[in-house]
CSV table of C-alpha atoms and ligand atoms in Angstrom, one decimal:
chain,number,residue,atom,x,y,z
I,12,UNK,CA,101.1,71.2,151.1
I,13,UNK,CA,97.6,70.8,149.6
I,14,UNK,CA,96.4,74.2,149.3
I,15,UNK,CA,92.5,73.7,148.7
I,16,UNK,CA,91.4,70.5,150.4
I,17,UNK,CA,88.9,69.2,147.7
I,18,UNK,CA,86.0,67.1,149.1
I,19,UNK,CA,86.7,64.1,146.6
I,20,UNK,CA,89.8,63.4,149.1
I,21,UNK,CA,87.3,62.9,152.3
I,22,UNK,CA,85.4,60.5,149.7
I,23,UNK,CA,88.9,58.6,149.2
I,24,UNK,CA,88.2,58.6,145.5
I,25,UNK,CA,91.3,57.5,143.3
I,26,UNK,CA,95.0,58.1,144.0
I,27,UNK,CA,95.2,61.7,142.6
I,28,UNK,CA,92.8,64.9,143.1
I,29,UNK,CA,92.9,68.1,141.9
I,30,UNK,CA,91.3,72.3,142.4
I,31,UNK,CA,88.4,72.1,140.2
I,32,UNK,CA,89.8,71.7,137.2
I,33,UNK,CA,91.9,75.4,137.5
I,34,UNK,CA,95.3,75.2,137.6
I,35,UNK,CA,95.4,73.7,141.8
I,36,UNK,CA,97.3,70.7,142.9
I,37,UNK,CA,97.8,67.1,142.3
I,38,UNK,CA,98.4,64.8,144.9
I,39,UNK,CA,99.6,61.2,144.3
I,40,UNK,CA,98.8,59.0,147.2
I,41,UNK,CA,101.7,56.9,147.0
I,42,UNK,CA,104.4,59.2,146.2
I,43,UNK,CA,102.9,61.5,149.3
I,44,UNK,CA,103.4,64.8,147.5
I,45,UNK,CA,101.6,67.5,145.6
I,46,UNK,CA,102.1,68.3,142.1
I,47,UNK,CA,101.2,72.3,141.3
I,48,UNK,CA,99.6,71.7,137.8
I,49,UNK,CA,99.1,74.5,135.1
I,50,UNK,CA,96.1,74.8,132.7
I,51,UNK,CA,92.4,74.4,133.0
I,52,UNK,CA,89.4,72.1,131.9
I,53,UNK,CA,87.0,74.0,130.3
I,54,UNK,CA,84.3,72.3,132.1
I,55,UNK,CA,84.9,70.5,135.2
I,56,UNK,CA,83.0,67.2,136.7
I,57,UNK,CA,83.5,64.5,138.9
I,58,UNK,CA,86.8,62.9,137.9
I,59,UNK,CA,86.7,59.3,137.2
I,60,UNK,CA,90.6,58.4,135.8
I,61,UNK,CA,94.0,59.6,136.0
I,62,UNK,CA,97.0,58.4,134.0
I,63,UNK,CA,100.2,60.0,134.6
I,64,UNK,CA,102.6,59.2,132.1
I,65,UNK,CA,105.8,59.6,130.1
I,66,UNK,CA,105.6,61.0,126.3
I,67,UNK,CA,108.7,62.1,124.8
I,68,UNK,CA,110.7,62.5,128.1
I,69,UNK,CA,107.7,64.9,129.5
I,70,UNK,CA,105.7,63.5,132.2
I,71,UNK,CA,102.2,64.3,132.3
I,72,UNK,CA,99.2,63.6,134.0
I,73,UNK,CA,95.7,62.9,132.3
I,74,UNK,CA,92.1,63.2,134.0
I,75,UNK,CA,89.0,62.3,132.5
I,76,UNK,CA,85.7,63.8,134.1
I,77,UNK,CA,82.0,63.4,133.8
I,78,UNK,CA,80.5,66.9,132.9
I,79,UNK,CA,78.5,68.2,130.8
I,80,UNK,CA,80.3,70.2,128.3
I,81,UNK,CA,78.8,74.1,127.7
I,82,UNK,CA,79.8,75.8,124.8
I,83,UNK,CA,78.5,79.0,123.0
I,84,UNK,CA,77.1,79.2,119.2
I,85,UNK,CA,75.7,81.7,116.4
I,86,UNK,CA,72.8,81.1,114.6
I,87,UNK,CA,74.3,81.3,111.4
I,88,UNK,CA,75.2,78.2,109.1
I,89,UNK,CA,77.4,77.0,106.5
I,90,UNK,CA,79.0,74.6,103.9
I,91,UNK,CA,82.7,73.6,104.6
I,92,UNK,CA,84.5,72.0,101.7
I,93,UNK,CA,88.0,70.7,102.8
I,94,UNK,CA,90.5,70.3,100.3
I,95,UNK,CA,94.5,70.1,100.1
I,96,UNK,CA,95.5,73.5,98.5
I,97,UNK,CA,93.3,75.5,100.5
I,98,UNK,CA,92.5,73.5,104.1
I,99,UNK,CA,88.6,74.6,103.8
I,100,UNK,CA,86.8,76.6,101.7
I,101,UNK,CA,83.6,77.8,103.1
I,102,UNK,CA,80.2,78.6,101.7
I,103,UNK,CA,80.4,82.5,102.8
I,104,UNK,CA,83.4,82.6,100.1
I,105,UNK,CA,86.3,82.3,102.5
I,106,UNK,CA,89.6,80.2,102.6
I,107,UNK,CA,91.0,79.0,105.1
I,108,UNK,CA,94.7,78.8,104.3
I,109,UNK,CA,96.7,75.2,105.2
I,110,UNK,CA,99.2,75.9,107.5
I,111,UNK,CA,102.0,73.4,106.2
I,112,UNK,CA,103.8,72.3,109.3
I,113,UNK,CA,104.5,69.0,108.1
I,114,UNK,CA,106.3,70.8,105.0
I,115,UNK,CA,108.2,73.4,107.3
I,116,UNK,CA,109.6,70.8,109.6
I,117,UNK,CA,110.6,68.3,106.6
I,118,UNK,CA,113.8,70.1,106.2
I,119,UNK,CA,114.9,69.7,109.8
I,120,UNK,CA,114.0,66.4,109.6
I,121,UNK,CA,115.8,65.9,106.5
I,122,UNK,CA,118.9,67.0,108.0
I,123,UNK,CA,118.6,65.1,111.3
I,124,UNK,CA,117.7,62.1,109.6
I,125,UNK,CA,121.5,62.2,108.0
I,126,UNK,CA,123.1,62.6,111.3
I,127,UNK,CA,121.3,59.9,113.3
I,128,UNK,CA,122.5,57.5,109.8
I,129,UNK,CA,126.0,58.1,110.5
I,130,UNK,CA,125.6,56.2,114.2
I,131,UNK,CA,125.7,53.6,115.5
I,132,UNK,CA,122.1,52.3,115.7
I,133,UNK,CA,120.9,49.0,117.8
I,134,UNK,CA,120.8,45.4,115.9
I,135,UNK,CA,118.8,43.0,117.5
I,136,UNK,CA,121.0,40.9,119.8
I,137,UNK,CA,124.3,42.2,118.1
I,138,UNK,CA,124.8,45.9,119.3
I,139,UNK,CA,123.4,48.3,121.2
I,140,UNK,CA,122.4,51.4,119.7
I,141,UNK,CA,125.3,54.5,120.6
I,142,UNK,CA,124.3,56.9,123.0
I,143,UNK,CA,124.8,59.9,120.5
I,144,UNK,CA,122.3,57.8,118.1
I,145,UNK,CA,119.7,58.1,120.9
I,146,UNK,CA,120.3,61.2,121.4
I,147,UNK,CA,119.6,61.9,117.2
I,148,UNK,CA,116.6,59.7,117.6
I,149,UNK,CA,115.3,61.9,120.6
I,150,UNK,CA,116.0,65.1,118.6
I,151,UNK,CA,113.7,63.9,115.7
I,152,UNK,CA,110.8,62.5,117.4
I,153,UNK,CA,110.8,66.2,119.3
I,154,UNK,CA,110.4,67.9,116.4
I,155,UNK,CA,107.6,65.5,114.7
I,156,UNK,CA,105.9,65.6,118.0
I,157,UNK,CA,105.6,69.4,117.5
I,158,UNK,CA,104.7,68.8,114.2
I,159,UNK,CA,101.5,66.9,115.3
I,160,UNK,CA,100.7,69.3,118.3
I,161,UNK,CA,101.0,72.6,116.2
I,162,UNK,CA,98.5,70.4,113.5
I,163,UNK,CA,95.9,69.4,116.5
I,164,UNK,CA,96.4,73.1,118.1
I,165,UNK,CA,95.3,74.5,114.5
I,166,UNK,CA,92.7,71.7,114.2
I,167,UNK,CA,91.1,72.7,117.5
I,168,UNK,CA,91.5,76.7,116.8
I,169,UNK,CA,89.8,76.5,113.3
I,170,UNK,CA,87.0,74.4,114.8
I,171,UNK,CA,86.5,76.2,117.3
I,172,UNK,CA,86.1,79.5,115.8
I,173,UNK,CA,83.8,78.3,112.7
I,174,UNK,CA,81.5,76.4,115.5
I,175,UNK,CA,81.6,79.6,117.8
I,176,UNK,CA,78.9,81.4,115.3
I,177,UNK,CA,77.5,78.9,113.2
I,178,UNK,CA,74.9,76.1,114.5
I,179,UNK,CA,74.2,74.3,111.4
I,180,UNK,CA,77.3,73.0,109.5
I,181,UNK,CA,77.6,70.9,106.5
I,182,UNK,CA,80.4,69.0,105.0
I,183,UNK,CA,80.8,66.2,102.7
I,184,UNK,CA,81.7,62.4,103.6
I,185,UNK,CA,84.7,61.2,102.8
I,186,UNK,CA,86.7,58.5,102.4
I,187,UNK,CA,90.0,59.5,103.8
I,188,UNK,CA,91.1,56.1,103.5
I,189,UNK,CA,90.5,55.6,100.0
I,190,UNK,CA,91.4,59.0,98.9
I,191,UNK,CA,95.3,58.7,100.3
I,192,UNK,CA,95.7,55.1,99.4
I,193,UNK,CA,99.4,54.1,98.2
I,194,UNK,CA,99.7,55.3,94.0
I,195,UNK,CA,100.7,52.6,91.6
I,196,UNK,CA,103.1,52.8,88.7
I,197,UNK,CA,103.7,56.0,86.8
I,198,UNK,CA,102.0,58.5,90.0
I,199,UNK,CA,103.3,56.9,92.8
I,200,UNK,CA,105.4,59.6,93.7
I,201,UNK,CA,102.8,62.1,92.8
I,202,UNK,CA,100.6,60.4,94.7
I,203,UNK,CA,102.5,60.2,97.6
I,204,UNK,CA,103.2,64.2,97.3
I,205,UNK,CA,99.8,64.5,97.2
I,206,UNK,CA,98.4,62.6,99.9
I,207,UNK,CA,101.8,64.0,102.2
I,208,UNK,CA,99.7,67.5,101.9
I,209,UNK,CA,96.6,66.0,102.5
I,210,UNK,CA,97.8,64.3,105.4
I,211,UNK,CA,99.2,67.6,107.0
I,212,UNK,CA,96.3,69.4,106.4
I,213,UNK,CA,94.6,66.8,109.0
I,214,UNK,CA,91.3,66.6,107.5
I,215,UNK,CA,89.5,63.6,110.0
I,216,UNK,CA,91.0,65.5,112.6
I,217,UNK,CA,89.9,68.7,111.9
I,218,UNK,CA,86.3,67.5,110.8
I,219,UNK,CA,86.1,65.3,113.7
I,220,UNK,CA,87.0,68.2,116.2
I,221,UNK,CA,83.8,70.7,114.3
I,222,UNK,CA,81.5,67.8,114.5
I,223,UNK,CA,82.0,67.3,118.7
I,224,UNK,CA,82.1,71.1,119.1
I,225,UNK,CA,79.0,71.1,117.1
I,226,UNK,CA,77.2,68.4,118.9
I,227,UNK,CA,78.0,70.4,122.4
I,228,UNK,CA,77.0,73.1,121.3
I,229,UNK,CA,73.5,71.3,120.7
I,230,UNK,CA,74.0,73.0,117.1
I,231,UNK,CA,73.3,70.5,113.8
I,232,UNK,CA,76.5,68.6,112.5
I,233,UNK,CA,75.6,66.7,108.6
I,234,UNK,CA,77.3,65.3,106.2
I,235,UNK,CA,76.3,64.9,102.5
I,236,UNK,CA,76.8,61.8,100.8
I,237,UNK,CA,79.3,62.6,98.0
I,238,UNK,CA,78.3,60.3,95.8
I,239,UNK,CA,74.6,61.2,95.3
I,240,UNK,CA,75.3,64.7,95.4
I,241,UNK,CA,78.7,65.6,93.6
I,242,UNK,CA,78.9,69.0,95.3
I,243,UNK,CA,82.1,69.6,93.3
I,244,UNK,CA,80.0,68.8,89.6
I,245,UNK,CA,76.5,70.2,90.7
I,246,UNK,CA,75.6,73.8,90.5
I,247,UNK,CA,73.9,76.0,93.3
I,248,UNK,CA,72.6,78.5,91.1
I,249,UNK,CA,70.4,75.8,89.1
I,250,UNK,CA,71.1,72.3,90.8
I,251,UNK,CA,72.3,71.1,87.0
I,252,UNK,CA,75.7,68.6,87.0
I,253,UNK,CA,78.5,69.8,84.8
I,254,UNK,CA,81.4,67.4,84.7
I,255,UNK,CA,84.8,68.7,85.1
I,256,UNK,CA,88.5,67.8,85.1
I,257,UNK,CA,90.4,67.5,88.6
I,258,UNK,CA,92.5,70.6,87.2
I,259,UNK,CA,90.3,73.3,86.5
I,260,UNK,CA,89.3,75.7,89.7
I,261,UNK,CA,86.5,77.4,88.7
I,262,UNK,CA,83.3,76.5,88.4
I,263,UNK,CA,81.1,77.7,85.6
I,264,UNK,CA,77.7,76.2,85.1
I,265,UNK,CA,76.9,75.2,81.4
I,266,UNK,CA,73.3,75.2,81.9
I,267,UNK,CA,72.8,78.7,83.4
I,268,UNK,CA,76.5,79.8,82.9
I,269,UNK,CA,77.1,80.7,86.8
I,270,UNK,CA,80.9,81.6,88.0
I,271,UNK,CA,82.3,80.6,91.6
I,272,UNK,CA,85.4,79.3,92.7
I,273,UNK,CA,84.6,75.7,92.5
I,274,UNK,CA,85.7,75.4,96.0
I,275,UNK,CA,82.9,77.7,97.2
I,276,UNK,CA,80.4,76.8,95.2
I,277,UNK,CA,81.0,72.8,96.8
I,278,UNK,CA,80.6,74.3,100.0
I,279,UNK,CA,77.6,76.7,99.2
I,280,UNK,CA,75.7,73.4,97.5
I,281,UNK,CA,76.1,71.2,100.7
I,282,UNK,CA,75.1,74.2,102.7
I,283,UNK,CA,72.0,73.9,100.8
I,284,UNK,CA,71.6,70.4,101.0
I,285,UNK,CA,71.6,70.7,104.9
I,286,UNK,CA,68.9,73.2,104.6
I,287,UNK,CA,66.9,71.0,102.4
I,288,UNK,CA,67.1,68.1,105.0
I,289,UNK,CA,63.9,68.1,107.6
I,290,UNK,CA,65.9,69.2,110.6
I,291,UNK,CA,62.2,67.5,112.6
I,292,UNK,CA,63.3,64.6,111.5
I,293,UNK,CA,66.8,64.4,112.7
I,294,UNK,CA,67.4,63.8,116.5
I,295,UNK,CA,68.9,67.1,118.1
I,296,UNK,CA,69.7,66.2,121.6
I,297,UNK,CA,71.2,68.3,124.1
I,298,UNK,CA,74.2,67.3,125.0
I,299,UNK,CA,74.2,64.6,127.8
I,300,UNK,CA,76.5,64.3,130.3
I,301,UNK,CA,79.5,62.7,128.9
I,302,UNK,CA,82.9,61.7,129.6
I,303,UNK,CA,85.5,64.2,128.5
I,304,UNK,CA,89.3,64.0,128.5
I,305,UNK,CA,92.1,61.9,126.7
I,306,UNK,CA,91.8,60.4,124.1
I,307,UNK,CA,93.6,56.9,125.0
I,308,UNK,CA,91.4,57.2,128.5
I,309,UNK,CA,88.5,57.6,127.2
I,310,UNK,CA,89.2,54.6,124.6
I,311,UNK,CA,90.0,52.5,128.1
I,312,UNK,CA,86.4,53.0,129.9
I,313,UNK,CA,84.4,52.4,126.7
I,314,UNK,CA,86.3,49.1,126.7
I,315,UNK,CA,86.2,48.4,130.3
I,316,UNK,CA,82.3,49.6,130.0
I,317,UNK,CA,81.7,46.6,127.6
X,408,ZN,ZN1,73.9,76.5,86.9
């Protein structure tokens, strides 16, 4: 059946192999067959893990490599403020609009939600749950697992295309954590509106996603400490502070009365923050060879490593 003999198999390595990362076959020792897999790696190495498993009645099968990821960059740079209204707003005076697919889907799973309360669902030791509940429950975790696939596809997408001409980005740290902790009292439900949105937007993911890409791309990836800075309150015309209110959108300096969106003018004072930091003294490595793959793999073999 195997189509392209790969040399790994004359090596014996693992119980699965595959065509170079394009497409090709997979062949499971002890089930004696060959899968025909689709997709591609976009680098290819020597593979070191594969997990097959079961997610949401899909099977799939996971390989990790060692390579040494390529990727292409711009020279340019530029400031990246992320926020909830607008995903990112960037220091060339762009938005990047949120694309709301936690909002879209809410409805569905609204009304799904409604039917899977009307059956019969399991009680420890007393019932089982009905087979039309299971089949409710299996409609709704299909539609919030495209939820989070369509948010890590535009995650990816938008990361991709900022780091594709830009080798210097700068962002701001921040507390995720802290910024969509539980409200108390009078805003808890504004709160919880609030950090619902920020939450779709998928900020670590996002950010997380640009700083890798970055890094491979042996551009520079830095964050400005928010609190020493207050890109949102300081001015990139004159570097002066002007306090504002979380309401207002626009910033205008008080000192040297400069307009910007306050968005874009956060982004365009980290941007010059980066530029101000001695790039000598930060260490730009070329990327090293690296493992690349799953997530939940790669979590395995740092643990198995230590
Ligand atoms: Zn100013």
């Amino acid at each position: 059946m195997l189509r392209n003999p790969h040399p790994l198999r004359q090596q014996g390595w693992g119980g699965c192999q595959t065509n170079m990362g394009v497409n090709g076959y997979l062949e499971l020792r002890d089930l004696k067959l060959s899968i025909p897999m689709r997709g591609r790696a976009r680098t290819w190495g020597k593979p070191t893990t594969c997990t097959i498993f079961l997610s949401n009645n899909k099977w799939y099968a996971s390989i990790t490599v060692n390579c040494v990821p390529e990727r292409q960059t711009g020279t340019e740079a530029i400031g990246l403020d992320f926020g909830c209204k607008v995903a990112i707003a960037t220091s060339n005076g762009e938005f990047i609009e949120a694309p709301k697919f936690q909002a879209k889907a809410a409805q569905k799973v609204k009304q799904l939600s409604k039917q899977l309360r009307r059956k019969r669902r399991p009680e420890k030791r007393k019932t089982r749950a009905s087979r039309r509940w299971l089949q409710a429950q299996t409609l709704i975790s299909k539609v919030r697992r495209k939820v989070a696939n369509q948010r890590h596809d535009w995650s990816h997408k938008v990361a991709a295309q900022i780091v594709s001409s830009n080798s210097l980005v700068a962002t701001e740290k921040l507390n995720l954590k802290d910024m969509t902790r539980k409200g108390k009292g009078k805003r808890k439900r504004q709160k919880a509106g609030l950090n619902r949105s920020l939450l779709d937007v998928a900020i670590g993911m996002t950010k997380d996603a640009i700083k890798y890409k970055v890094i491979e791309a042996g551009g520079v990836y830095l964050e400005a400490p928010t609190q020493k800075l207050k890109p949102t309150q300081r001015c990139v015309k004159c570097w002066q502070t002007t306090k504002k209110t979380l309401s207002g959108s626009v910033h205008i300096c008080k000192h040297c009365e400069h307009q910007e969106d306050r968005d874009i003018n956060a982004a365009q004072v980290m941007l010059t923050w980066a530029r101000g930091q001695e790039l000598s003294s930060l260490d730009v490595e070329p990327p090293s060879s690296t493992n690349c793959g799953n997530m939940r793999q790669l979590g395995a073999l740092k643990r198995q490593k230590t």
